[in-house]
XYZ file of C-alpha atoms in Angstrom:
182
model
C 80.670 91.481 118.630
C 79.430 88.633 116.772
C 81.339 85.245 117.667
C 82.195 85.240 113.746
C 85.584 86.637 114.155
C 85.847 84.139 117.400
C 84.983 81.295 114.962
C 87.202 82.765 111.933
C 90.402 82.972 114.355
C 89.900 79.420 116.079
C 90.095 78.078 112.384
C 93.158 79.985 111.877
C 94.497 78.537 115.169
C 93.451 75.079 114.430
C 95.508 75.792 110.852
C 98.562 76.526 112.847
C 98.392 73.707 115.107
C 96.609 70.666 113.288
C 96.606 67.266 114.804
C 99.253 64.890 114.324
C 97.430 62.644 111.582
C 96.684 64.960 109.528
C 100.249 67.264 109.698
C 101.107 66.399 105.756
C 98.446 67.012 104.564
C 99.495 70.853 103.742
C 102.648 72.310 103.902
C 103.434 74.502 106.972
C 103.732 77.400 103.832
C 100.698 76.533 102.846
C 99.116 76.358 106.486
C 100.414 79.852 107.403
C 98.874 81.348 104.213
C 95.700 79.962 105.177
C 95.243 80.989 108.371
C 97.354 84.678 107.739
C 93.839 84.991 105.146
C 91.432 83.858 107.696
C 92.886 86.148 110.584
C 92.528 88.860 108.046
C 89.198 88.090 107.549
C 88.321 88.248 111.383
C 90.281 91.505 111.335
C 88.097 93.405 108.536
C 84.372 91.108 110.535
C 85.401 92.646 113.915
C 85.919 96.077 112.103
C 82.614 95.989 110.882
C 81.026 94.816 113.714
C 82.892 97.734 115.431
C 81.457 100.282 113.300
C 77.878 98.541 113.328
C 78.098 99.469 116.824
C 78.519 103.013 116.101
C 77.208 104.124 112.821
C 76.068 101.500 110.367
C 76.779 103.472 107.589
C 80.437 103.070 107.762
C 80.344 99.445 107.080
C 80.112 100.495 103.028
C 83.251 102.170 102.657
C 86.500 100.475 102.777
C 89.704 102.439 103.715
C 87.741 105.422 105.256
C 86.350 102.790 108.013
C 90.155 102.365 108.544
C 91.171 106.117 108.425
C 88.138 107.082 111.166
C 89.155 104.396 113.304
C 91.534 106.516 115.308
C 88.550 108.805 115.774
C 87.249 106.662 117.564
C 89.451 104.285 119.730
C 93.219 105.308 120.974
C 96.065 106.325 118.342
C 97.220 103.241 119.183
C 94.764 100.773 118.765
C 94.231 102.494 114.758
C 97.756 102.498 113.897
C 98.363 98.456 115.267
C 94.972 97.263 113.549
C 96.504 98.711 110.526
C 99.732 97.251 110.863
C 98.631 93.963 111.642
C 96.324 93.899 108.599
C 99.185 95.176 106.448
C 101.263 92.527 107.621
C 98.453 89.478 107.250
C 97.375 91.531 103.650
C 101.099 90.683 102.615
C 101.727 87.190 104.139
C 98.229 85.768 102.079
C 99.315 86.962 98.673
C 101.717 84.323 96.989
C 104.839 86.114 95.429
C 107.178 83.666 92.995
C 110.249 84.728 94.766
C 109.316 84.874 97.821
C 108.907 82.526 100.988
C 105.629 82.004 102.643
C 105.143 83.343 105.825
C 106.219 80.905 108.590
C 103.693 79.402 111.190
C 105.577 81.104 114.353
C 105.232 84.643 112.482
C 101.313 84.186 111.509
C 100.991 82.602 115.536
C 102.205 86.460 116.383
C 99.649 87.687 114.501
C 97.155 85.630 115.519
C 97.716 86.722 119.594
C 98.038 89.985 118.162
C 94.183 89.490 116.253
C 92.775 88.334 119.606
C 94.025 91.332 121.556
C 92.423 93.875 118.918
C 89.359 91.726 118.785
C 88.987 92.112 122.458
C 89.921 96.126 122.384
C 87.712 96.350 119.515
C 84.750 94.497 120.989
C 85.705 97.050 124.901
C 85.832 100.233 122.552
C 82.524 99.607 120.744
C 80.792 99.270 124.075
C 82.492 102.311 125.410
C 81.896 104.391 121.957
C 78.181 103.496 121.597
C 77.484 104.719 124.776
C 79.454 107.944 124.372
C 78.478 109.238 121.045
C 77.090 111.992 120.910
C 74.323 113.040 118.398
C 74.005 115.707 115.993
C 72.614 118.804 117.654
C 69.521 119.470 115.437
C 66.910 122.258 116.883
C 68.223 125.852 117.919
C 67.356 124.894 121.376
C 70.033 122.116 121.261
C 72.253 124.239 120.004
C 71.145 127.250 122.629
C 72.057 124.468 125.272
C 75.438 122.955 124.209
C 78.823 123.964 125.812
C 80.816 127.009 124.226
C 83.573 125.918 122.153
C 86.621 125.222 123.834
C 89.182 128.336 123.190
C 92.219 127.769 121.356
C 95.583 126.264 123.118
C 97.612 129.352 124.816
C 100.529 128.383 122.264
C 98.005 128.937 119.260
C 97.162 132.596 120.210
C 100.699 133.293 120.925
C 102.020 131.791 117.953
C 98.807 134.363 116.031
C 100.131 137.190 118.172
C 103.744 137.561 116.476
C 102.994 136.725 113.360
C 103.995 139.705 111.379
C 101.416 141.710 109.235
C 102.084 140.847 105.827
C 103.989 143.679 103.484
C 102.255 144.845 100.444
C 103.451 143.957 97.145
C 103.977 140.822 94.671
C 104.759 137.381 97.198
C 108.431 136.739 97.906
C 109.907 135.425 94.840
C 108.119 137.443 92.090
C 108.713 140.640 90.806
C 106.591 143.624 90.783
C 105.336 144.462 87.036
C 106.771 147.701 85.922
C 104.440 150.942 85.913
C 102.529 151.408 82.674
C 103.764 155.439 81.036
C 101.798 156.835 78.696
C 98.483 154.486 79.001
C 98.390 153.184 74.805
């Protein structure tokens, strides 16, 4: 993984915890914003360093890099990157009613951006050397494993199925015979 995510999140962490002299120089509001937008950032660069790793093509499209994600790392590691972009997607846009996020709920995010960075940056090691490639020539496909057979609960599940009945679908009636052919 490139260290720009690692340099994006230490200026979010340096937003969240500036030195003393220069503490008023933004409000804490104004802080978290900041650094909720850069720990986005770092979110959507280790994303695309993540898929760099395993097919550069998928660095062009936006939510489908998100939706195959799960293809490729745990259920869980998809569905918290999500939800911790989400949340940071919501905390940097400025509502008028609304309070800005506070800094102790952007410094959750921000341990929870440098655990996903570091899953990210284990799974795109593990997935590059585990993907497989298209199987091209007959021979490659002469020598690849049979498809696995369906689960036992599958072919029971086909094997009492009832045969459907002949005639209109439930709900409909059946048009009446035509007498007399005009």
């Amino acid at each position: 993984m490139t260290e720009n995510a690692r340099e994006l999140l230490s200026a979010a962490q340096a937003l969240l915890r500036p030195p003393a002299d220069t503490r008023g120089s933004l409000s804490p509001g104004t802080r978290a914003r900041a650094a909720a937008m850069l720990l986005r950032l770092a979110l959507e660069q280790s994303l695309d360093d993540f898929w760099r790793g395993v097919d550069p093509g998928m660095t062009r499209t936006e939510k489908h890099r998100i939706l195959c994600l799960e293809a490729y790392t745990d259920r869980g590691t998809a569905r918290r990157w999500y939800l911790t972009w989400s949340a940071l997607s919501g905390a940097c846009h400025h509502r008028t009613h609304e309070l800005p996020p506070s800094l102790a709920e952007i410094q959750g995010r921000l341990l929870e951006v440098n655990t996903l960075l570091d899953v990210l940056d284990m799974s795109a090691d593990a997935t590059a050397a585990t993907v497989i490639a298209p199987l091209g020539t007959a021979a490659d496909r002469a020598a690849a494993p049979p498809a696995t057979p369906a689960a036992p609960w599958a072919q029971a599940r086909r094997a009492t199925r009832p045969a459907p009945r002949p005639g209109p679908p439930p709900g409909l009636r059946a048009a009446p015979p035509v007498v007399g052919g005009a």
